[in-house]
């Protein structure tokens, strides 16, 4: 997936344009409640009411295969808005990589993915530290609790974390300069969420022109 540069973050309310514009609909298929909570916090804290996140997912946690099948089925009859994004971890999902590649290729321009290794908590850690020390999902959660002692998966995130989004993006981009990120699957300890943020930034910039 082609990577876009993330623009310097504007404070909430700074994405304004003349007249009243319709909100931008973006569909998300996510593995669990933690990803849903993060997306909602990101959209509210960074883009205000300019974006409406719509979630296509089952109530229980889903594998990457289930997310792709849900996206394919619902896109046939429902409005995908500006596009469909899948957010997932690498944990136990590597076997579904060919399926993801096929979905992205056939849906080029409408279908996107942001995969994180090993888990979402790795990405959240980048809001606090330059180089998270976490070889697996359990270690990432333990490390994150050193900075967010009351962190619980699926529960609300502090606004202060979202305010550090640009710093997290810069840290991840710096880490990626020494890693192989040419494919759709991230390398060891790597997140593609900066690609999602860059895409959303560009969407709102175009909207405000």
mmCIF file of C-alpha atoms in Angstrom:
data_model
loop_
_atom_site.group_PDB
_atom_site.id
_atom_site.type_symbol
_atom_site.label_atom_id
_atom_site.label_comp_id
_atom_site.label_asym_id
_atom_site.label_seq_id
_atom_site.Cartn_x
_atom_site.Cartn_y
_atom_site.Cartn_z
ATOM 1 C CA UNK A 1 0.000 0.000 0.000
ATOM 2 C CA UNK A 2 1.341 3.377 -0.997
ATOM 3 C CA UNK A 3 2.321 5.455 1.997
ATOM 4 C CA UNK A 4 1.301 9.071 2.316
ATOM 5 C CA UNK A 5 3.003 11.693 4.411
ATOM 6 C CA UNK A 6 1.200 12.640 7.581
ATOM 7 C CA UNK A 7 0.557 16.354 7.798
ATOM 8 C CA UNK A 8 1.220 18.322 11.004
ATOM 9 C CA UNK A 9 -1.760 17.867 13.271
ATOM 10 C CA UNK A 10 -4.310 20.621 13.612
ATOM 11 C CA UNK A 11 -6.256 21.192 16.772
ATOM 12 C CA UNK A 12 -9.846 20.082 16.825
ATOM 13 C CA UNK A 13 -12.063 22.508 14.965
ATOM 14 C CA UNK A 14 -9.322 23.772 12.648
ATOM 15 C CA UNK A 15 -10.520 21.649 9.731
ATOM 16 C CA UNK A 16 -13.058 24.179 8.500
ATOM 17 C CA UNK A 17 -14.371 25.207 5.125
ATOM 18 C CA UNK A 18 -16.901 27.632 3.729
ATOM 19 C CA UNK A 19 -20.470 26.461 4.085
ATOM 20 C CA UNK A 20 -21.812 23.361 5.747
ATOM 21 C CA UNK A 21 -20.481 20.137 4.243
ATOM 22 C CA UNK A 22 -21.828 16.613 4.713
ATOM 23 C CA UNK A 23 -19.827 14.422 7.046
ATOM 24 C CA UNK A 24 -17.418 11.928 5.550
ATOM 25 C CA UNK A 25 -18.485 8.301 5.992
ATOM 26 C CA UNK A 26 -15.621 5.851 6.536
ATOM 27 C CA UNK A 27 -16.228 2.162 7.213
ATOM 28 C CA UNK A 28 -14.055 0.193 9.616
ATOM 29 C CA UNK A 29 -13.844 -3.569 10.139
ATOM 30 C CA UNK A 30 -11.927 -4.203 13.355
ATOM 31 C CA UNK A 31 -10.939 -7.246 15.367
ATOM 32 C CA UNK A 32 -12.213 -6.217 18.771
ATOM 33 C CA UNK A 33 -13.598 -3.536 21.038
ATOM 34 C CA UNK A 34 -10.141 -2.040 21.698
ATOM 35 C CA UNK A 35 -9.694 -1.090 18.042
ATOM 36 C CA UNK A 36 -13.215 0.346 17.925
ATOM 37 C CA UNK A 37 -12.569 2.468 21.017
ATOM 38 C CA UNK A 38 -9.290 3.745 19.556
ATOM 39 C CA UNK A 39 -10.847 4.699 16.212
ATOM 40 C CA UNK A 40 -13.664 6.569 17.919
ATOM 41 C CA UNK A 41 -11.223 8.442 20.139
ATOM 42 C CA UNK A 42 -8.963 9.276 17.171
ATOM 43 C CA UNK A 43 -11.824 10.584 15.043
ATOM 44 C CA UNK A 44 -13.341 12.652 17.837
ATOM 45 C CA UNK A 45 -10.042 14.075 19.054
ATOM 46 C CA UNK A 46 -8.404 14.758 15.698
ATOM 47 C CA UNK A 47 -11.218 15.367 13.199
ATOM 48 C CA UNK A 48 -14.159 16.497 15.291
ATOM 49 C CA UNK A 49 -17.483 15.834 13.597
ATOM 50 C CA UNK A 50 -16.102 15.886 10.050
ATOM 51 C CA UNK A 51 -15.917 12.068 9.896
ATOM 52 C CA UNK A 52 -18.533 9.481 10.749
ATOM 53 C CA UNK A 53 -16.896 6.131 11.559
ATOM 54 C CA UNK A 54 -19.139 3.181 10.711
ATOM 55 C CA UNK A 55 -18.220 -0.241 12.085
ATOM 56 C CA UNK A 56 -18.897 -3.466 10.236
ATOM 57 C CA UNK A 57 -18.008 -6.191 12.671
ATOM 58 C CA UNK A 58 -19.511 -8.944 14.708
ATOM 59 C CA UNK A 59 -20.076 -8.381 18.406
ATOM 60 C CA UNK A 60 -17.410 -10.880 19.378
ATOM 61 C CA UNK A 61 -13.791 -10.562 18.383
ATOM 62 C CA UNK A 62 -13.202 -11.623 14.788
ATOM 63 C CA UNK A 63 -10.304 -13.081 12.850
ATOM 64 C CA UNK A 64 -8.945 -11.329 9.777
ATOM 65 C CA UNK A 65 -10.760 -13.882 7.634
ATOM 66 C CA UNK A 66 -14.093 -12.976 9.227
ATOM 67 C CA UNK A 67 -13.400 -9.264 8.768
ATOM 68 C CA UNK A 68 -12.723 -9.691 5.054
ATOM 69 C CA UNK A 69 -15.804 -11.854 4.578
ATOM 70 C CA UNK A 70 -17.929 -9.271 6.399
ATOM 71 C CA UNK A 71 -16.516 -6.431 4.295
ATOM 72 C CA UNK A 72 -17.142 -8.306 1.057
ATOM 73 C CA UNK A 73 -20.692 -9.244 1.962
ATOM 74 C CA UNK A 74 -21.853 -5.878 3.270
ATOM 75 C CA UNK A 75 -20.150 -3.812 0.566
ATOM 76 C CA UNK A 76 -22.459 -5.432 -1.994
ATOM 77 C CA UNK A 77 -25.542 -3.731 -0.562
ATOM 78 C CA UNK A 78 -24.361 -0.964 1.774
ATOM 79 C CA UNK A 79 -22.733 2.428 1.372
ATOM 80 C CA UNK A 80 -18.959 2.197 1.835
ATOM 81 C CA UNK A 81 -18.567 5.968 1.932
ATOM 82 C CA UNK A 82 -14.993 6.998 1.243
ATOM 83 C CA UNK A 83 -13.664 3.500 1.750
ATOM 84 C CA UNK A 84 -13.404 0.417 3.939
ATOM 85 C CA UNK A 85 -10.498 -0.010 6.357
ATOM 86 C CA UNK A 86 -9.589 -3.251 8.087
ATOM 87 C CA UNK A 87 -7.641 -2.968 11.345
ATOM 88 C CA UNK A 88 -6.103 -6.086 12.809
ATOM 89 C CA UNK A 89 -3.064 -7.564 14.536
ATOM 90 C CA UNK A 90 -0.619 -10.050 13.060
ATOM 91 C CA UNK A 91 -1.275 -12.439 15.949
ATOM 92 C CA UNK A 92 -2.729 -15.671 14.470
ATOM 93 C CA UNK A 93 -3.660 -13.828 11.270
ATOM 94 C CA UNK A 94 -0.627 -14.550 9.095
ATOM 95 C CA UNK A 95 -2.433 -17.539 7.595
ATOM 96 C CA UNK A 96 -5.010 -15.136 6.147
ATOM 97 C CA UNK A 97 -2.450 -12.882 4.444
ATOM 98 C CA UNK A 98 -3.179 -14.161 0.885
ATOM 99 C CA UNK A 99 -6.870 -13.472 1.442
ATOM 100 C CA UNK A 100 -6.073 -9.905 2.517
ATOM 101 C CA UNK A 101 -3.850 -9.376 -0.518
ATOM 102 C CA UNK A 102 -6.662 -10.530 -2.808
ATOM 103 C CA UNK A 103 -9.214 -8.253 -1.106
ATOM 104 C CA UNK A 104 -6.940 -5.223 -1.363
ATOM 105 C CA UNK A 105 -6.090 -5.896 -5.005
ATOM 106 C CA UNK A 106 -9.685 -6.346 -6.115
ATOM 107 C CA UNK A 107 -10.849 -3.352 -4.091
ATOM 108 C CA UNK A 108 -8.015 -1.002 -5.013
ATOM 109 C CA UNK A 109 -9.061 2.583 -4.310
ATOM 110 C CA UNK A 110 -11.841 1.531 -1.927
ATOM 111 C CA UNK A 111 -10.298 -1.104 0.339
ATOM 112 C CA UNK A 112 -7.452 -0.512 2.775
ATOM 113 C CA UNK A 113 -5.756 -2.233 5.705
ATOM 114 C CA UNK A 114 -3.699 -1.205 8.711
ATOM 115 C CA UNK A 115 -1.999 -4.187 10.332
ATOM 116 C CA UNK A 116 0.010 -3.951 13.546
ATOM 117 C CA UNK A 117 2.613 -6.346 14.941
ATOM 118 C CA UNK A 118 2.157 -7.659 17.516
ATOM 119 C CA UNK A 119 -1.000 -5.812 18.626
ATOM 120 C CA UNK A 120 -2.749 -2.453 19.024
ATOM 121 C CA UNK A 121 -1.001 -1.849 22.334
ATOM 122 C CA UNK A 122 2.312 -1.596 20.482
ATOM 123 C CA UNK A 123 0.917 1.371 18.562
ATOM 124 C CA UNK A 124 -0.464 2.942 21.740
ATOM 125 C CA UNK A 125 2.972 2.607 23.364
ATOM 126 C CA UNK A 126 4.478 4.770 20.619
ATOM 127 C CA UNK A 127 2.505 7.688 22.049
ATOM 128 C CA UNK A 128 4.781 7.453 25.108
ATOM 129 C CA UNK A 129 8.124 5.914 24.117
ATOM 130 C CA UNK A 130 10.465 5.920 21.136
ATOM 131 C CA UNK A 131 11.021 2.174 20.973
ATOM 132 C CA UNK A 132 8.544 -0.147 22.733
ATOM 133 C CA UNK A 133 10.030 -3.318 24.189
ATOM 134 C CA UNK A 134 7.371 -5.904 23.480
ATOM 135 C CA UNK A 135 7.896 -9.175 21.696
ATOM 136 C CA UNK A 136 4.294 -10.304 22.028
ATOM 137 C CA UNK A 137 0.821 -9.036 22.862
ATOM 138 C CA UNK A 138 1.077 -9.809 26.582
ATOM 139 C CA UNK A 139 4.363 -7.948 26.940
ATOM 140 C CA UNK A 140 2.924 -4.967 25.047
ATOM 141 C CA UNK A 141 -0.030 -4.721 27.411
ATOM 142 C CA UNK A 142 2.231 -4.964 30.469
ATOM 143 C CA UNK A 143 4.508 -2.244 29.070
ATOM 144 C CA UNK A 144 1.574 0.028 28.266
ATOM 145 C CA UNK A 145 0.279 -0.214 31.828
ATOM 146 C CA UNK A 146 3.498 1.424 33.021
ATOM 147 C CA UNK A 147 2.259 4.573 31.273
ATOM 148 C CA UNK A 148 -1.495 3.951 31.595
ATOM 149 C CA UNK A 149 -1.858 2.117 34.934
ATOM 150 C CA UNK A 150 -5.633 1.814 34.558
ATOM 151 C CA UNK A 151 -5.574 0.599 30.958
ATOM 152 C CA UNK A 152 -8.132 -2.089 30.179
ATOM 153 C CA UNK A 153 -8.721 -3.468 26.687
ATOM 154 C CA UNK A 154 -11.919 -2.072 25.210
ATOM 155 C CA UNK A 155 -12.242 0.783 27.709
ATOM 156 C CA UNK A 156 -11.985 4.525 27.032
ATOM 157 C CA UNK A 157 -8.589 6.036 26.224
ATOM 158 C CA UNK A 158 -7.393 9.376 27.651
ATOM 159 C CA UNK A 159 -7.584 12.410 25.394
ATOM 160 C CA UNK A 160 -3.931 13.123 26.199
ATOM 161 C CA UNK A 161 -2.971 9.990 24.274
ATOM 162 C CA UNK A 162 -4.736 11.180 21.124
ATOM 163 C CA UNK A 163 -2.997 14.552 21.457
ATOM 164 C CA UNK A 164 0.306 12.693 20.993
ATOM 165 C CA UNK A 165 -0.734 11.149 17.667
ATOM 166 C CA UNK A 166 1.739 13.091 15.546
ATOM 167 C CA UNK A 167 4.585 12.136 17.860
ATOM 168 C CA UNK A 168 3.609 8.463 17.610
ATOM 169 C CA UNK A 169 3.486 8.727 13.813
ATOM 170 C CA UNK A 170 6.967 10.278 13.675
ATOM 171 C CA UNK A 171 8.360 7.577 15.929
ATOM 172 C CA UNK A 172 6.896 4.790 13.817
ATOM 173 C CA UNK A 173 8.098 6.375 10.573
ATOM 174 C CA UNK A 174 11.607 6.603 12.003
ATOM 175 C CA UNK A 175 11.496 2.940 13.006
ATOM 176 C CA UNK A 176 10.282 1.952 9.555
ATOM 177 C CA UNK A 177 13.266 3.535 7.821
ATOM 178 C CA UNK A 178 15.361 0.560 8.950
ATOM 179 C CA UNK A 179 12.735 -2.122 8.319
ATOM 180 C CA UNK A 180 11.240 -3.799 5.266
ATOM 181 C CA UNK A 181 7.787 -2.241 4.945
ATOM 182 C CA UNK A 182 7.322 -2.690 1.210
ATOM 183 C CA UNK A 183 4.563 -5.301 1.481
ATOM 184 C CA UNK A 184 1.065 -5.269 2.916
ATOM 185 C CA UNK A 185 2.180 -7.177 6.032
ATOM 186 C CA UNK A 186 4.225 -5.311 8.644
ATOM 187 C CA UNK A 187 7.576 -6.519 9.871
ATOM 188 C CA UNK A 188 8.420 -7.392 13.467
ATOM 189 C CA UNK A 189 7.127 -4.680 15.831
ATOM 190 C CA UNK A 190 5.626 -2.410 13.218
ATOM 191 C CA UNK A 191 2.304 -0.623 12.709
ATOM 192 C CA UNK A 192 0.540 0.612 9.584
ATOM 193 C CA UNK A 193 -1.845 2.847 11.538
ATOM 194 C CA UNK A 194 0.166 5.931 10.430
ATOM 195 C CA UNK A 195 -1.027 5.104 6.896
ATOM 196 C CA UNK A 196 -4.622 5.277 8.082
ATOM 197 C CA UNK A 197 -3.995 8.617 9.802
ATOM 198 C CA UNK A 198 -2.311 10.055 6.725
ATOM 199 C CA UNK A 199 -5.273 8.919 4.602
ATOM 200 C CA UNK A 200 -7.781 10.523 6.977
ATOM 201 C CA UNK A 201 -5.726 13.742 7.127
ATOM 202 C CA UNK A 202 -5.711 13.971 3.344
ATOM 203 C CA UNK A 203 -9.437 13.235 3.166
ATOM 204 C CA UNK A 204 -10.207 16.139 5.486
ATOM 205 C CA UNK A 205 -7.750 18.482 3.777
ATOM 206 C CA UNK A 206 -9.499 17.875 0.446
ATOM 207 C CA UNK A 207 -12.871 18.332 2.074
ATOM 208 C CA UNK A 208 -11.904 21.732 3.486
ATOM 209 C CA UNK A 209 -10.598 23.183 0.230
#
